[in-house]
Amino acid sequence: RRDLVQKITSLAERFAPDNEWYVNTMNTVFELSGELVPAETAYNLMRLVAEGAGEDESADNAFRVFAVNTYLKLLEKPTLSDILVQVIAWVLGEYARLATIDGYTIEDIADLLTECIERPFEDSSTRGYLVTALLKLIGQHGLKSTTAEDIIRSYRSSRMTDLQQRCYEFEQLRQSPALMRKVLPYDASCE
């Protein structure tokens, strides 16, 4: 099965008619066979969202809007593969402000991410992606989310040192909102 998934992702990367088709196809692959998809495939998808096709900035921005809206809808599903949640968290952490779906404010997106953190995950790094997305939203938009802060506080005592460190860093950065915006800038993944 792993070999088949790799062939499907490879063919999708090479022969995608457009970026939207590629995102939808990869989302389906992530949903059906998430544990079999190589991490490199997720990184390629995240890089595509960050860099776009590189020919036209307005088309790249429209593609990012499409990705954000697509991932917002997916995040409402009760179960998702770890790799898909990681991609969703990264995209929303970088580009949530581009959401154009009615009823989704930055606060709503932060709430969705905090709800998602409590789901069971197989990959221990998935919560780290979600916490980082929350940190970026709070840092970029100056959100005052007690739910997010409670989540951050509760994961300070996590057994995962990486997750612990992110939570402690958040608490330190929160004391200086200007510094937090500089450390966690909008759309800085390619810098």
Coordinates of C-alpha atoms in Angstrom, one line a residue:
R1 CA 0.0 0.0 0.0
R2 CA 2.8 2.4 0.8
D3 CA 4.3 1.9 -2.6
L4 CA 0.9 2.6 -4.2
V5 CA 0.4 5.8 -2.2
Q6 CA 3.9 7.0 -3.2
K7 CA 3.1 6.4 -6.9
I8 CA -0.2 8.3 -6.6
T9 CA 1.4 11.3 -4.9
S10 CA 4.2 11.3 -7.4
L11 CA 1.8 11.2 -10.4
A12 CA -0.3 13.9 -8.8
E13 CA 2.7 16.2 -8.3
R14 CA 3.9 15.7 -11.9
F15 CA 0.6 15.8 -13.8
A16 CA -1.7 18.1 -11.8
P17 CA -3.7 20.3 -14.2
D18 CA -3.7 23.1 -11.6
N19 CA -2.9 23.8 -8.0
E20 CA -6.4 23.5 -6.7
W21 CA -6.8 20.0 -8.2
Y22 CA -3.5 19.1 -6.6
V23 CA -4.6 20.3 -3.1
N24 CA -7.9 18.5 -3.4
T25 CA -6.2 15.3 -4.6
M26 CA -3.6 15.4 -1.8
N27 CA -6.2 16.0 0.8
T28 CA -8.1 12.9 -0.4
V29 CA -4.8 10.9 -0.2
F30 CA -4.1 12.3 3.2
E31 CA -7.6 11.4 4.5
L32 CA -7.5 7.9 3.1
S33 CA -3.9 6.9 3.7
G34 CA -2.4 9.6 5.9
E35 CA 0.0 7.2 7.8
L36 CA 1.4 5.9 4.5
V37 CA 2.2 9.3 2.9
P38 CA 5.8 10.4 3.1
A39 CA 6.4 13.6 5.1
E40 CA 8.1 15.0 2.0
T41 CA 4.7 15.1 0.2
A42 CA 3.2 17.3 3.0
Y43 CA 6.3 19.6 2.9
N44 CA 5.9 19.9 -0.9
L45 CA 2.3 20.9 -0.5
M46 CA 3.1 23.4 2.2
R47 CA 5.9 24.9 0.0
L48 CA 3.4 25.1 -3.0
V49 CA 1.0 27.1 -0.8
A50 CA 3.8 29.4 0.5
E51 CA 5.5 30.0 -2.9
G52 CA 2.6 29.5 -5.3
A53 CA 3.3 29.0 -8.9
G54 CA 5.6 32.0 -8.8
E55 CA 4.3 33.6 -12.0
D56 CA 1.6 35.9 -10.8
E57 CA 1.3 37.2 -7.2
S58 CA -2.5 37.8 -7.4
A59 CA -3.0 34.2 -8.7
D60 CA -0.7 32.9 -5.9
N61 CA -2.8 34.9 -3.3
A62 CA -6.1 33.5 -4.8
F63 CA -4.6 30.0 -4.4
R64 CA -3.7 30.7 -0.8
V65 CA -7.3 31.9 -0.2
F66 CA -8.5 28.6 -1.7
A67 CA -6.2 26.6 0.5
V68 CA -7.3 28.4 3.7
N69 CA -11.0 28.0 2.9
T70 CA -10.5 24.3 2.0
Y71 CA -8.6 23.6 5.2
L72 CA -11.1 25.4 7.4
K73 CA -13.9 23.1 6.0
L74 CA -11.7 20.0 6.5
L75 CA -10.8 21.0 10.1
E76 CA -14.4 20.6 11.1
K77 CA -14.3 16.9 10.4
P78 CA -14.1 14.8 13.6
T79 CA -11.2 12.6 12.5
L80 CA -8.3 13.5 10.2
S81 CA -4.9 11.9 9.7
D82 CA -2.0 13.4 11.5
I83 CA -0.3 14.5 8.3
L84 CA -3.4 16.3 7.2
V85 CA -3.8 18.1 10.5
Q86 CA -0.2 19.2 10.3
V87 CA -0.7 20.7 6.9
I88 CA -3.9 22.4 8.0
A89 CA -2.3 23.8 11.1
W90 CA 0.7 25.1 9.1
V91 CA -1.5 26.7 6.4
L92 CA -3.9 28.3 8.9
G93 CA -1.0 29.5 11.1
E94 CA 0.5 31.3 8.1
Y95 CA -2.5 32.5 6.2
A96 CA -5.7 32.4 8.3
R97 CA -6.3 36.1 7.7
L98 CA -7.1 35.2 4.1
A99 CA -10.2 33.2 5.1
T100 CA -13.3 34.3 3.1
I101 CA -15.9 31.9 4.4
D102 CA -18.7 33.7 6.2
G103 CA -18.7 33.1 9.9
Y104 CA -15.0 32.5 10.2
T105 CA -13.1 35.2 12.1
I106 CA -9.5 34.8 13.3
E107 CA -11.0 34.0 16.7
D108 CA -13.2 31.3 15.2
I109 CA -10.2 29.8 13.5
A110 CA -8.2 29.9 16.8
D111 CA -11.1 28.1 18.5
L112 CA -11.2 25.4 15.9
L113 CA -7.4 24.8 16.3
T114 CA -7.8 24.6 20.1
E115 CA -10.6 22.1 19.8
C116 CA -8.5 20.0 17.4
I117 CA -5.6 19.9 19.9
E118 CA -7.6 17.6 22.2
R119 CA -8.1 14.9 19.5
P120 CA -6.1 11.7 19.7
F121 CA -3.0 11.7 17.5
E122 CA -0.5 9.0 16.5
D123 CA 2.3 11.4 15.7
S124 CA 3.5 13.3 18.8
S125 CA 4.6 16.3 16.7
T126 CA 1.0 17.0 15.5
R127 CA 0.1 19.0 18.6
G128 CA 3.3 21.0 18.1
Y129 CA 2.0 22.1 14.7
L130 CA -1.3 23.1 16.3
V131 CA 0.3 25.0 19.1
T132 CA 2.6 26.8 16.6
A133 CA -0.4 27.8 14.5
L134 CA -2.1 29.2 17.6
L135 CA 1.1 31.1 18.6
K136 CA 1.2 32.6 15.1
L137 CA -2.5 33.7 15.2
I138 CA -2.2 35.2 18.6
G139 CA 1.1 36.9 17.7
Q140 CA 0.0 38.3 14.4
H141 CA -3.4 39.4 15.4
G142 CA -3.0 40.2 19.1
L143 CA -5.8 37.7 20.0
K144 CA -6.9 37.4 23.6
S145 CA -8.1 33.8 23.7
T146 CA -8.4 32.4 27.2
T147 CA -9.1 29.0 25.7
A148 CA -5.8 29.1 23.7
E149 CA -4.0 30.3 26.7
D150 CA -5.4 27.5 28.9
I151 CA -4.3 25.0 26.3
I152 CA -0.8 26.5 26.2
R153 CA -0.7 26.4 30.0
S154 CA -1.8 22.8 30.1
Y155 CA 0.9 21.6 27.6
R156 CA 3.7 23.3 29.6
S157 CA 3.9 20.0 31.5
S158 CA 3.8 17.8 28.4
R159 CA 6.1 14.8 28.2
M160 CA 7.2 16.1 24.8
T161 CA 10.0 18.6 25.4
D162 CA 9.4 20.3 22.0
L163 CA 5.8 21.0 22.9
Q164 CA 6.8 22.1 26.4
Q165 CA 9.3 24.5 25.0
R166 CA 6.9 26.1 22.5
C167 CA 4.4 26.7 25.4
Y168 CA 7.1 28.3 27.6
E169 CA 8.3 30.4 24.7
F170 CA 4.7 31.6 24.1
E171 CA 4.4 32.7 27.7
Q172 CA 7.6 34.7 27.5
L173 CA 6.7 36.2 24.1
R174 CA 3.2 37.1 25.2
Q175 CA 4.7 39.6 27.6
S176 CA 5.9 41.6 24.6
P177 CA 3.3 41.7 21.8
A178 CA 5.6 43.8 19.5
L179 CA 8.4 41.2 19.9
M180 CA 5.9 38.4 19.3
R181 CA 4.8 39.9 16.0
K182 CA 8.4 40.2 14.9
V183 CA 9.3 36.6 15.9
L184 CA 6.1 35.1 14.5
P185 CA 5.5 37.3 11.3
Y186 CA 2.8 36.8 8.7
D187 CA 3.8 34.7 5.6
A188 CA 7.4 34.3 6.6
S189 CA 7.8 30.7 5.8
C190 CA 10.0 31.3 2.8
E191 CA 12.3 33.8 4.5

